[in-house]
Amino acid sequence: MTPASDPATTTSLPIGSDADLAWLRHQVRQVAAELGFGLVQQTKLVTAASELARNTLVHGGGGQVRITPVANGPRRGLRLAFADSGPGIADVEQALADGYTSGGGLGMGLGGAKRLMDEFSVDSAPGRGTVVTVTAWIAGVPAPRPGEG
């Protein structure tokens, strides 16, 4: 079942400079808070968004992000889709491996973002750019442990 999203609530932001990255982080945190994400989840979302936006800027030559609130029945979440028209990723599996870097970074960007999100997909090929889509779902209140009230 594909989660529903309302195109009217999708926000598209450019990724072309460090200033755009700062604005994107602010917008992701604001939307996540409005949707009811807790502080820890907001931080995970902003961290993943920051990593993916930096990749879009540095490796993809810039692009855009689409920020979309989503729902699947009673579940609510936030989907972020980062798109660029850069050189693409020749080996996505290798790019997801910790320590792999095509630049001067630590090689934690894609793999780290994947670990922070509930859903993660990469659509890329050499010569046609990259789209990385991540989704986080609002965590419910955990069930009480046995013996607790």
PDB file of N, CA, C and O in Angstrom, residues 53-131:
ATOM      1  N   ALA A  53      21.399  16.545   1.555  1.00  0.00           N
ATOM      2  CA  ALA A  53      21.462  17.824   0.843  1.00  0.00           C
ATOM      3  C   ALA A  53      22.901  18.173   0.488  1.00  0.00           C
ATOM      4  O   ALA A  53      23.184  18.653  -0.615  1.00  0.00           O
ATOM      5  N   ARG A  54      23.827  17.925   1.410  1.00  0.00           N
ATOM      6  CA  ARG A  54      25.247  18.176   1.124  1.00  0.00           C
ATOM      7  C   ARG A  54      25.709  17.307  -0.045  1.00  0.00           C
ATOM      8  O   ARG A  54      26.401  17.776  -0.933  1.00  0.00           O
ATOM      9  N   ASN A  55      25.303  16.031  -0.068  1.00  0.00           N
ATOM     10  CA  ASN A  55      25.651  15.162  -1.202  1.00  0.00           C
ATOM     11  C   ASN A  55      25.076  15.708  -2.508  1.00  0.00           C
ATOM     12  O   ASN A  55      25.740  15.684  -3.544  1.00  0.00           O
ATOM     13  N   THR A  56      23.825  16.176  -2.441  1.00  0.00           N
ATOM     14  CA  THR A  56      23.191  16.741  -3.635  1.00  0.00           C
ATOM     15  C   THR A  56      23.980  17.929  -4.146  1.00  0.00           C
ATOM     16  O   THR A  56      24.208  18.068  -5.353  1.00  0.00           O
ATOM     17  N   LEU A  57      24.438  18.770  -3.245  1.00  0.00           N
ATOM     18  CA  LEU A  57      25.197  19.959  -3.617  1.00  0.00           C
ATOM     19  C   LEU A  57      26.601  19.610  -4.115  1.00  0.00           C
ATOM     20  O   LEU A  57      26.997  20.023  -5.208  1.00  0.00           O
ATOM     21  N   VAL A  58      27.338  18.827  -3.331  1.00  0.00           N
ATOM     22  CA  VAL A  58      28.750  18.558  -3.628  1.00  0.00           C
ATOM     23  C   VAL A  58      28.929  17.576  -4.778  1.00  0.00           C
ATOM     24  O   VAL A  58      29.713  17.811  -5.692  1.00  0.00           O
ATOM     25  N   HIS A  59      28.200  16.462  -4.743  1.00  0.00           N
ATOM     26  CA  HIS A  59      28.399  15.410  -5.743  1.00  0.00           C
ATOM     27  C   HIS A  59      27.466  15.524  -6.938  1.00  0.00           C
ATOM     28  O   HIS A  59      27.789  15.041  -8.020  1.00  0.00           O
ATOM     29  N   GLY A  60      26.300  16.136  -6.733  1.00  0.00           N
ATOM     30  CA  GLY A  60      25.331  16.252  -7.822  1.00  0.00           C
ATOM     31  C   GLY A  60      25.306  17.615  -8.472  1.00  0.00           C
ATOM     32  O   GLY A  60      24.544  17.848  -9.405  1.00  0.00           O
ATOM     33  N   GLY A  61      26.108  18.551  -7.961  1.00  0.00           N
ATOM     34  CA  GLY A  61      26.143  19.887  -8.538  1.00  0.00           C
ATOM     35  C   GLY A  61      24.948  20.741  -8.180  1.00  0.00           C
ATOM     36  O   GLY A  61      24.698  21.776  -8.794  1.00  0.00           O
ATOM     37  N   GLY A  62      24.189  20.329  -7.165  1.00  0.00           N
ATOM     38  CA  GLY A  62      22.982  21.053  -6.770  1.00  0.00           C
ATOM     39  C   GLY A  62      21.745  20.361  -7.288  1.00  0.00           C
ATOM     40  O   GLY A  62      21.814  19.429  -8.091  1.00  0.00           O
ATOM     41  N   GLY A  63      20.617  20.802  -6.808  1.00  0.00           N
ATOM     42  CA  GLY A  63      19.345  20.188  -7.210  1.00  0.00           C
ATOM     43  C   GLY A  63      18.223  20.752  -6.380  1.00  0.00           C
ATOM     44  O   GLY A  63      18.173  21.955  -6.131  1.00  0.00           O
ATOM     45  N   GLN A  64      17.350  19.857  -5.918  1.00  0.00           N
ATOM     46  CA  GLN A  64      16.228  20.294  -5.097  1.00  0.00           C
ATOM     47  C   GLN A  64      15.818  19.190  -4.147  1.00  0.00           C
ATOM     48  O   GLN A  64      16.171  18.026  -4.331  1.00  0.00           O
ATOM     49  N   VAL A  65      15.056  19.584  -3.131  1.00  0.00           N
ATOM     50  CA  VAL A  65      14.438  18.627  -2.223  1.00  0.00           C
ATOM     51  C   VAL A  65      12.949  18.897  -2.215  1.00  0.00           C
ATOM     52  O   VAL A  65      12.519  20.043  -2.281  1.00  0.00           O
ATOM     53  N   ARG A  66      12.174  17.815  -2.148  1.00  0.00           N
ATOM     54  CA  ARG A  66      10.723  17.911  -1.987  1.00  0.00           C
ATOM     55  C   ARG A  66      10.407  17.367  -0.604  1.00  0.00           C
ATOM     56  O   ARG A  66      10.752  16.235  -0.282  1.00  0.00           O
ATOM     57  N   ILE A  67       9.741  18.192   0.207  1.00  0.00           N
ATOM     58  CA  ILE A  67       9.383  17.845   1.581  1.00  0.00           C
ATOM     59  C   ILE A  67       7.875  17.600   1.600  1.00  0.00           C
ATOM     60  O   ILE A  67       7.098  18.517   1.330  1.00  0.00           O
ATOM     61  N   THR A  68       7.472  16.354   1.908  1.00  0.00           N
ATOM     62  CA  THR A  68       6.063  15.982   1.802  1.00  0.00           C
ATOM     63  C   THR A  68       5.575  15.240   3.035  1.00  0.00           C
ATOM     64  O   THR A  68       6.064  14.152   3.340  1.00  0.00           O
ATOM     65  N   PRO A  69       4.597  15.798   3.746  1.00  0.00           N
ATOM     66  CA  PRO A  69       3.943  15.020   4.800  1.00  0.00           C
ATOM     67  C   PRO A  69       3.189  13.849   4.153  1.00  0.00           C
ATOM     68  O   PRO A  69       2.590  14.006   3.079  1.00  0.00           O
ATOM     69  N   VAL A  70       3.249  12.674   4.775  1.00  0.00           N
ATOM     70  CA  VAL A  70       2.593  11.486   4.230  1.00  0.00           C
ATOM     71  C   VAL A  70       1.774  10.808   5.323  1.00  0.00           C
ATOM     72  O   VAL A  70       1.997  11.038   6.511  1.00  0.00           O
ATOM     73  N   ALA A  71       0.828   9.982   4.890  1.00  0.00           N
ATOM     74  CA  ALA A  71       0.006   9.216   5.825  1.00  0.00           C
ATOM     75  C   ALA A  71      -0.220   7.831   5.264  1.00  0.00           C
ATOM     76  O   ALA A  71      -0.287   7.639   4.050  1.00  0.00           O
ATOM     77  N   ASN A  72      -0.312   6.863   6.143  1.00  0.00           N
ATOM     78  CA  ASN A  72      -0.643   5.490   5.785  1.00  0.00           C
ATOM     79  C   ASN A  72      -1.605   5.021   6.863  1.00  0.00           C
ATOM     80  O   ASN A  72      -1.182   4.588   7.927  1.00  0.00           O
ATOM     81  N   GLY A  73      -2.893   5.168   6.583  1.00  0.00           N
ATOM     82  CA  GLY A  73      -3.890   4.908   7.616  1.00  0.00           C
ATOM     83  C   GLY A  73      -3.692   5.922   8.731  1.00  0.00           C
ATOM     84  O   GLY A  73      -3.550   7.116   8.475  1.00  0.00           O
ATOM     85  N   PRO A  74      -3.596   5.446   9.975  1.00  0.00           N
ATOM     86  CA  PRO A  74      -3.411   6.379  11.090  1.00  0.00           C
ATOM     87  C   PRO A  74      -1.962   6.869  11.239  1.00  0.00           C
ATOM     88  O   PRO A  74      -1.704   7.819  11.962  1.00  0.00           O
ATOM     89  N   ARG A  75      -1.040   6.204  10.564  1.00  0.00           N
ATOM     90  CA  ARG A  75       0.379   6.604  10.670  1.00  0.00           C
ATOM     91  C   ARG A  75       0.630   7.878   9.885  1.00  0.00           C
ATOM     92  O   ARG A  75       0.128   8.061   8.792  1.00  0.00           O
ATOM     93  N   ARG A  76       1.433   8.755  10.481  1.00  0.00           N
ATOM     94  CA  ARG A  76       1.836   9.976   9.787  1.00  0.00           C
ATOM     95  C   ARG A  76       3.349  10.020   9.734  1.00  0.00           C
ATOM     96  O   ARG A  76       4.031   9.534  10.640  1.00  0.00           O
ATOM     97  N   GLY A  77       3.846  10.630   8.662  1.00  0.00           N
ATOM     98  CA  GLY A  77       5.283  10.708   8.522  1.00  0.00           C
ATOM     99  C   GLY A  77       5.691  11.852   7.624  1.00  0.00           C
ATOM    100  O   GLY A  77       4.877  12.691   7.230  1.00  0.00           O
ATOM    101  N   LEU A  78       6.971  11.854   7.299  1.00  0.00           N
ATOM    102  CA  LEU A  78       7.542  12.885   6.455  1.00  0.00           C
ATOM    103  C   LEU A  78       8.469  12.238   5.445  1.00  0.00           C
ATOM    104  O   LEU A  78       9.324  11.438   5.812  1.00  0.00           O
ATOM    105  N   ARG A  79       8.243  12.578   4.175  1.00  0.00           N
ATOM    106  CA  ARG A  79       9.075  12.056   3.088  1.00  0.00           C
ATOM    107  C   ARG A  79       9.902  13.206   2.525  1.00  0.00           C
ATOM    108  O   ARG A  79       9.386  14.307   2.289  1.00  0.00           O
ATOM    109  N   LEU A  80      11.190  12.933   2.297  1.00  0.00           N
ATOM    110  CA  LEU A  80      12.113  13.884   1.690  1.00  0.00           C
ATOM    111  C   LEU A  80      12.698  13.239   0.446  1.00  0.00           C
ATOM    112  O   LEU A  80      13.206  12.117   0.513  1.00  0.00           O
ATOM    113  N   ALA A  81      12.609  13.928  -0.686  1.00  0.00           N
ATOM    114  CA  ALA A  81      13.165  13.410  -1.938  1.00  0.00           C
ATOM    115  C   ALA A  81      14.193  14.411  -2.463  1.00  0.00           C
ATOM    116  O   ALA A  81      13.845  15.547  -2.802  1.00  0.00           O
ATOM    117  N   PHE A  82      15.443  13.994  -2.506  1.00  0.00           N
ATOM    118  CA  PHE A  82      16.556  14.823  -2.966  1.00  0.00           C
ATOM    119  C   PHE A  82      16.886  14.436  -4.400  1.00  0.00           C
ATOM    120  O   PHE A  82      17.164  13.264  -4.667  1.00  0.00           O
ATOM    121  N   ALA A  83      16.858  15.395  -5.318  1.00  0.00           N
ATOM    122  CA  ALA A  83      17.090  15.102  -6.732  1.00  0.00           C
ATOM    123  C   ALA A  83      18.165  16.019  -7.295  1.00  0.00           C
ATOM    124  O   ALA A  83      18.212  17.212  -6.992  1.00  0.00           O
ATOM    125  N   ASP A  84      19.041  15.432  -8.112  1.00  0.00           N
ATOM    126  CA  ASP A  84      20.044  16.222  -8.816  1.00  0.00           C
ATOM    127  C   ASP A  84      20.190  15.677 -10.231  1.00  0.00           C
ATOM    128  O   ASP A  84      19.690  14.604 -10.554  1.00  0.00           O
ATOM    129  N   SER A  85      20.862  16.454 -11.077  1.00  0.00           N
ATOM    130  CA  SER A  85      21.123  16.046 -12.463  1.00  0.00           C
ATOM    131  C   SER A  85      22.609  15.821 -12.664  1.00  0.00           C
ATOM    132  O   SER A  85      23.133  16.018 -13.748  1.00  0.00           O
ATOM    133  N   GLY A  86      23.278  15.409 -11.602  1.00  0.00           N
ATOM    134  CA  GLY A  86      24.723  15.215 -11.633  1.00  0.00           C
ATOM    135  C   GLY A  86      25.133  13.955 -12.367  1.00  0.00           C
ATOM    136  O   GLY A  86      24.354  13.373 -13.127  1.00  0.00           O
ATOM    137  N   PRO A  87      26.358  13.497 -12.106  1.00  0.00           N
ATOM    138  CA  PRO A  87      26.915  12.361 -12.840  1.00  0.00           C
ATOM    139  C   PRO A  87      26.293  11.015 -12.489  1.00  0.00           C
ATOM    140  O   PRO A  87      26.498  10.032 -13.189  1.00  0.00           O
ATOM    141  N   GLY A  88      25.521  10.943 -11.414  1.00  0.00           N
ATOM    142  CA  GLY A  88      24.919   9.676 -11.007  1.00  0.00           C
ATOM    143  C   GLY A  88      25.884   8.839 -10.193  1.00  0.00           C
ATOM    144  O   GLY A  88      27.055   9.194 -10.025  1.00  0.00           O
ATOM    145  N   ILE A  89      25.389   7.735  -9.682  1.00  0.00           N
ATOM    146  CA  ILE A  89      26.180   6.827  -8.852  1.00  0.00           C
ATOM    147  C   ILE A  89      26.318   5.511  -9.607  1.00  0.00           C
ATOM    148  O   ILE A  89      25.326   4.848  -9.904  1.00  0.00           O
ATOM    149  N   ALA A  90      27.547   5.129  -9.897  1.00  0.00           N
ATOM    150  CA  ALA A  90      27.790   3.913 -10.668  1.00  0.00           C
ATOM    151  C   ALA A  90      27.450   2.657  -9.870  1.00  0.00           C
ATOM    152  O   ALA A  90      26.878   1.704 -10.399  1.00  0.00           O
ATOM    153  N   ASP A  91      27.801   2.625  -8.582  1.00  0.00           N
ATOM    154  CA  ASP A  91      27.587   1.450  -7.744  1.00  0.00           C
ATOM    155  C   ASP A  91      26.933   1.898  -6.438  1.00  0.00           C
ATOM    156  O   ASP A  91      27.626   2.294  -5.499  1.00  0.00           O
ATOM    157  N   VAL A  92      25.606   1.841  -6.384  1.00  0.00           N
ATOM    158  CA  VAL A  92      24.864   2.324  -5.220  1.00  0.00           C
ATOM    159  C   VAL A  92      25.239   1.524  -3.976  1.00  0.00           C
ATOM    160  O   VAL A  92      25.433   2.089  -2.902  1.00  0.00           O
ATOM    161  N   GLU A  93      25.380   0.215  -4.101  1.00  0.00           N
ATOM    162  CA  GLU A  93      25.727  -0.618  -2.945  1.00  0.00           C
ATOM    163  C   GLU A  93      27.071  -0.190  -2.351  1.00  0.00           C
ATOM    164  O   GLU A  93      27.215  -0.057  -1.136  1.00  0.00           O
ATOM    165  N   GLN A  94      28.037   0.076  -3.203  1.00  0.00           N
ATOM    166  CA  GLN A  94      29.339   0.546  -2.729  1.00  0.00           C
ATOM    167  C   GLN A  94      29.212   1.916  -2.064  1.00  0.00           C
ATOM    168  O   GLN A  94      29.821   2.177  -1.025  1.00  0.00           O
ATOM    169  N   ALA A  95      28.403   2.796  -2.660  1.00  0.00           N
ATOM    170  CA  ALA A  95      28.224   4.142  -2.116  1.00  0.00           C
ATOM    171  C   ALA A  95      27.563   4.110  -0.737  1.00  0.00           C
ATOM    172  O   ALA A  95      27.781   5.012   0.070  1.00  0.00           O
ATOM    173  N   LEU A  96      26.784   3.073  -0.451  1.00  0.00           N
ATOM    174  CA  LEU A  96      26.122   2.945   0.846  1.00  0.00           C
ATOM    175  C   LEU A  96      27.035   2.355   1.915  1.00  0.00           C
ATOM    176  O   LEU A  96      26.725   2.435   3.107  1.00  0.00           O
ATOM    177  N   ALA A  97      28.152   1.778   1.517  1.00  0.00           N
ATOM    178  CA  ALA A  97      29.067   1.154   2.473  1.00  0.00           C
ATOM    179  C   ALA A  97      29.767   2.213   3.321  1.00  0.00           C
ATOM    180  O   ALA A  97      30.244   3.224   2.805  1.00  0.00           O
ATOM    181  N   ASP A  98      29.809   1.970   4.633  1.00  0.00           N
ATOM    182  CA  ASP A  98      30.512   2.888   5.528  1.00  0.00           C
ATOM    183  C   ASP A  98      31.971   2.984   5.109  1.00  0.00           C
ATOM    184  O   ASP A  98      32.619   1.982   4.803  1.00  0.00           O
ATOM    185  N   GLY A  99      32.465   4.202   5.095  1.00  0.00           N
ATOM    186  CA  GLY A  99      33.858   4.438   4.745  1.00  0.00           C
ATOM    187  C   GLY A  99      34.079   4.748   3.284  1.00  0.00           C
ATOM    188  O   GLY A  99      35.127   5.270   2.913  1.00  0.00           O
ATOM    189  N   TYR A 100      33.099   4.443   2.418  1.00  0.00           N
ATOM    190  CA  TYR A 100      33.267   4.759   1.004  1.00  0.00           C
ATOM    191  C   TYR A 100      33.054   6.252   0.810  1.00  0.00           C
ATOM    192  O   TYR A 100      32.100   6.830   1.321  1.00  0.00           O
ATOM    193  N   THR A 101      33.965   6.867   0.075  1.00  0.00           N
ATOM    194  CA  THR A 101      33.810   8.276  -0.247  1.00  0.00           C
ATOM    195  C   THR A 101      34.357   8.547  -1.643  1.00  0.00           C
ATOM    196  O   THR A 101      35.345   7.953  -2.049  1.00  0.00           O
ATOM    197  N   SER A 102      33.658   9.397  -2.360  1.00  0.00           N
ATOM    198  CA  SER A 102      34.156   9.823  -3.670  1.00  0.00           C
ATOM    199  C   SER A 102      34.746  11.219  -3.555  1.00  0.00           C
ATOM    200  O   SER A 102      35.168  11.811  -4.530  1.00  0.00           O
ATOM    201  N   GLY A 103      34.761  11.727  -2.324  1.00  0.00           N
ATOM    202  CA  GLY A 103      35.327  13.054  -2.068  1.00  0.00           C
ATOM    203  C   GLY A 103      36.231  12.976  -0.860  1.00  0.00           C
ATOM    204  O   GLY A 103      36.826  11.941  -0.576  1.00  0.00           O
ATOM    205  N   GLY A 104      36.299  14.061  -0.108  1.00  0.00           N
ATOM    206  CA  GLY A 104      37.184  14.103   1.040  1.00  0.00           C
ATOM    207  C   GLY A 104      36.500  13.857   2.362  1.00  0.00           C
ATOM    208  O   GLY A 104      37.090  14.073   3.410  1.00  0.00           O
ATOM    209  N   GLY A 105      35.253  13.378   2.343  1.00  0.00           N
ATOM    210  CA  GLY A 105      34.504  13.197   3.586  1.00  0.00           C
ATOM    211  C   GLY A 105      34.819  11.887   4.283  1.00  0.00           C
ATOM    212  O   GLY A 105      35.714  11.139   3.893  1.00  0.00           O
ATOM    213  N   LEU A 106      34.036  11.619   5.329  1.00  0.00           N
ATOM    214  CA  LEU A 106      34.243  10.414   6.122  1.00  0.00           C
ATOM    215  C   LEU A 106      33.582   9.183   5.513  1.00  0.00           C
ATOM    216  O   LEU A 106      33.791   8.076   5.996  1.00  0.00           O
ATOM    217  N   GLY A 107      32.757   9.369   4.496  1.00  0.00           N
ATOM    218  CA  GLY A 107      32.086   8.230   3.887  1.00  0.00           C
ATOM    219  C   GLY A 107      30.943   7.693   4.721  1.00  0.00           C
ATOM    220  O   GLY A 107      30.662   6.504   4.705  1.00  0.00           O
ATOM    221  N   MET A 108      30.246   8.555   5.451  1.00  0.00           N
ATOM    222  CA  MET A 108      29.128   8.121   6.296  1.00  0.00           C
ATOM    223  C   MET A 108      27.796   8.682   5.806  1.00  0.00           C
ATOM    224  O   MET A 108      26.760   8.358   6.360  1.00  0.00           O
ATOM    225  N   GLY A 109      27.791   9.522   4.785  1.00  0.00           N
ATOM    226  CA  GLY A 109      26.605  10.248   4.353  1.00  0.00           C
ATOM    227  C   GLY A 109      25.424   9.378   3.980  1.00  0.00           C
ATOM    228  O   GLY A 109      24.401   9.385   4.659  1.00  0.00           O
ATOM    229  N   LEU A 110      25.524   8.613   2.890  1.00  0.00           N
ATOM    230  CA  LEU A 110      24.391   7.811   2.438  1.00  0.00           C
ATOM    231  C   LEU A 110      24.034   6.715   3.430  1.00  0.00           C
ATOM    232  O   LEU A 110      22.869   6.549   3.796  1.00  0.00           O
ATOM    233  N   GLY A 111      25.028   5.958   3.877  1.00  0.00           N
ATOM    234  CA  GLY A 111      24.768   4.874   4.827  1.00  0.00           C
ATOM    235  C   GLY A 111      24.240   5.396   6.150  1.00  0.00           C
ATOM    236  O   GLY A 111      23.332   4.818   6.750  1.00  0.00           O
ATOM    237  N   GLY A 112      24.792   6.509   6.609  1.00  0.00           N
ATOM    238  CA  GLY A 112      24.326   7.112   7.856  1.00  0.00           C
ATOM    239  C   GLY A 112      22.893   7.584   7.742  1.00  0.00           C
ATOM    240  O   GLY A 112      22.076   7.369   8.644  1.00  0.00           O
ATOM    241  N   ALA A 113      22.563   8.231   6.623  1.00  0.00           N
ATOM    242  CA  ALA A 113      21.191   8.689   6.405  1.00  0.00           C
ATOM    243  C   ALA A 113      20.233   7.501   6.353  1.00  0.00           C
ATOM    244  O   ALA A 113      19.132   7.557   6.916  1.00  0.00           O
ATOM    245  N   LYS A 114      20.664   6.419   5.724  1.00  0.00           N
ATOM    246  CA  LYS A 114      19.814   5.231   5.634  1.00  0.00           C
ATOM    247  C   LYS A 114      19.495   4.679   7.027  1.00  0.00           C
ATOM    248  O   LYS A 114      18.348   4.321   7.311  1.00  0.00           O
ATOM    249  N   ARG A 115      20.497   4.645   7.902  1.00  0.00           N
ATOM    250  CA  ARG A 115      20.272   4.126   9.259  1.00  0.00           C
ATOM    251  C   ARG A 115      19.345   5.014  10.085  1.00  0.00           C
ATOM    252  O   ARG A 115      18.672   4.534  10.991  1.00  0.00           O
ATOM    253  N   LEU A 116      19.307   6.300   9.789  1.00  0.00           N
ATOM    254  CA  LEU A 116      18.484   7.234  10.560  1.00  0.00           C
ATOM    255  C   LEU A 116      17.013   7.227  10.153  1.00  0.00           C
ATOM    256  O   LEU A 116      16.160   7.680  10.911  1.00  0.00           O
ATOM    257  N   MET A 117      16.703   6.727   8.966  1.00  0.00           N
ATOM    258  CA  MET A 117      15.350   6.803   8.425  1.00  0.00           C
ATOM    259  C   MET A 117      14.661   5.440   8.462  1.00  0.00           C
ATOM    260  O   MET A 117      15.299   4.404   8.497  1.00  0.00           O
ATOM    261  N   ASP A 118      13.329   5.457   8.405  1.00  0.00           N
ATOM    262  CA  ASP A 118      12.549   4.222   8.367  1.00  0.00           C
ATOM    263  C   ASP A 118      12.530   3.612   6.975  1.00  0.00           C
ATOM    264  O   ASP A 118      12.491   2.390   6.829  1.00  0.00           O
ATOM    265  N   GLU A 119      12.522   4.454   5.948  1.00  0.00           N
ATOM    266  CA  GLU A 119      12.516   3.983   4.557  1.00  0.00           C
ATOM    267  C   GLU A 119      13.566   4.771   3.798  1.00  0.00           C
ATOM    268  O   GLU A 119      13.767   5.961   4.050  1.00  0.00           O
ATOM    269  N   PHE A 120      14.216   4.104   2.850  1.00  0.00           N
ATOM    270  CA  PHE A 120      15.330   4.721   2.127  1.00  0.00           C
ATOM    271  C   PHE A 120      15.416   4.085   0.747  1.00  0.00           C
ATOM    272  O   PHE A 120      15.390   2.870   0.625  1.00  0.00           O
ATOM    273  N   SER A 121      15.504   4.909  -0.296  1.00  0.00           N
ATOM    274  CA  SER A 121      15.712   4.370  -1.642  1.00  0.00           C
ATOM    275  C   SER A 121      16.596   5.317  -2.442  1.00  0.00           C
ATOM    276  O   SER A 121      16.608   6.528  -2.216  1.00  0.00           O
ATOM    277  N   VAL A 122      17.364   4.735  -3.350  1.00  0.00           N
ATOM    278  CA  VAL A 122      18.228   5.491  -4.247  1.00  0.00           C
ATOM    279  C   VAL A 122      17.904   5.075  -5.666  1.00  0.00           C
ATOM    280  O   VAL A 122      17.873   3.884  -5.979  1.00  0.00           O
ATOM    281  N   ASP A 123      17.651   6.056  -6.522  1.00  0.00           N
ATOM    282  CA  ASP A 123      17.443   5.818  -7.947  1.00  0.00           C
ATOM    283  C   ASP A 123      18.531   6.604  -8.667  1.00  0.00           C
ATOM    284  O   ASP A 123      18.506   7.840  -8.677  1.00  0.00           O
ATOM    285  N   SER A 124      19.506   5.886  -9.214  1.00  0.00           N
ATOM    286  CA  SER A 124      20.630   6.567  -9.841  1.00  0.00           C
ATOM    287  C   SER A 124      21.301   5.664 -10.860  1.00  0.00           C
ATOM    288  O   SER A 124      21.248   4.441 -10.753  1.00  0.00           O
ATOM    289  N   ALA A 125      21.916   6.291 -11.839  1.00  0.00           N
ATOM    290  CA  ALA A 125      22.733   5.593 -12.825  1.00  0.00           C
ATOM    291  C   ALA A 125      23.688   6.622 -13.417  1.00  0.00           C
ATOM    292  O   ALA A 125      23.364   7.818 -13.469  1.00  0.00           O
ATOM    293  N   PRO A 126      24.845   6.157 -13.848  1.00  0.00           N
ATOM    294  CA  PRO A 126      25.795   7.096 -14.442  1.00  0.00           C
ATOM    295  C   PRO A 126      25.164   7.883 -15.587  1.00  0.00           C
ATOM    296  O   PRO A 126      24.460   7.334 -16.429  1.00  0.00           O
ATOM    297  N   GLY A 127      25.361   9.200 -15.550  1.00  0.00           N
ATOM    298  CA  GLY A 127      24.884  10.063 -16.617  1.00  0.00           C
ATOM    299  C   GLY A 127      23.454  10.543 -16.490  1.00  0.00           C
ATOM    300  O   GLY A 127      22.994  11.320 -17.327  1.00  0.00           O
ATOM    301  N   ARG A 128      22.704  10.109 -15.463  1.00  0.00           N
ATOM    302  CA  ARG A 128      21.312  10.558 -15.373  1.00  0.00           C
ATOM    303  C   ARG A 128      20.913  11.097 -14.006  1.00  0.00           C
ATOM    304  O   ARG A 128      19.740  11.246 -13.711  1.00  0.00           O
ATOM    305  N   GLY A 129      21.878  11.397 -13.163  1.00  0.00           N
ATOM    306  CA  GLY A 129      21.545  12.014 -11.892  1.00  0.00           C
ATOM    307  C   GLY A 129      21.101  11.020 -10.839  1.00  0.00           C
ATOM    308  O   GLY A 129      21.161   9.802 -11.045  1.00  0.00           O
ATOM    309  N   THR A 130      20.657  11.553  -9.726  1.00  0.00           N
ATOM    310  CA  THR A 130      20.319  10.735  -8.568  1.00  0.00           C
ATOM    311  C   THR A 130      19.083  11.299  -7.874  1.00  0.00           C
ATOM    312  O   THR A 130      18.933  12.506  -7.760  1.00  0.00           O
ATOM    313  N   VAL A 131      18.219  10.394  -7.417  1.00  0.00           N
ATOM    314  CA  VAL A 131      17.119  10.761  -6.536  1.00  0.00           C
ATOM    315  C   VAL A 131      17.218   9.850  -5.314  1.00  0.00           C
ATOM    316  O   VAL A 131      17.184   8.634  -5.435  1.00  0.00           O
TER     317      VAL A 131
END
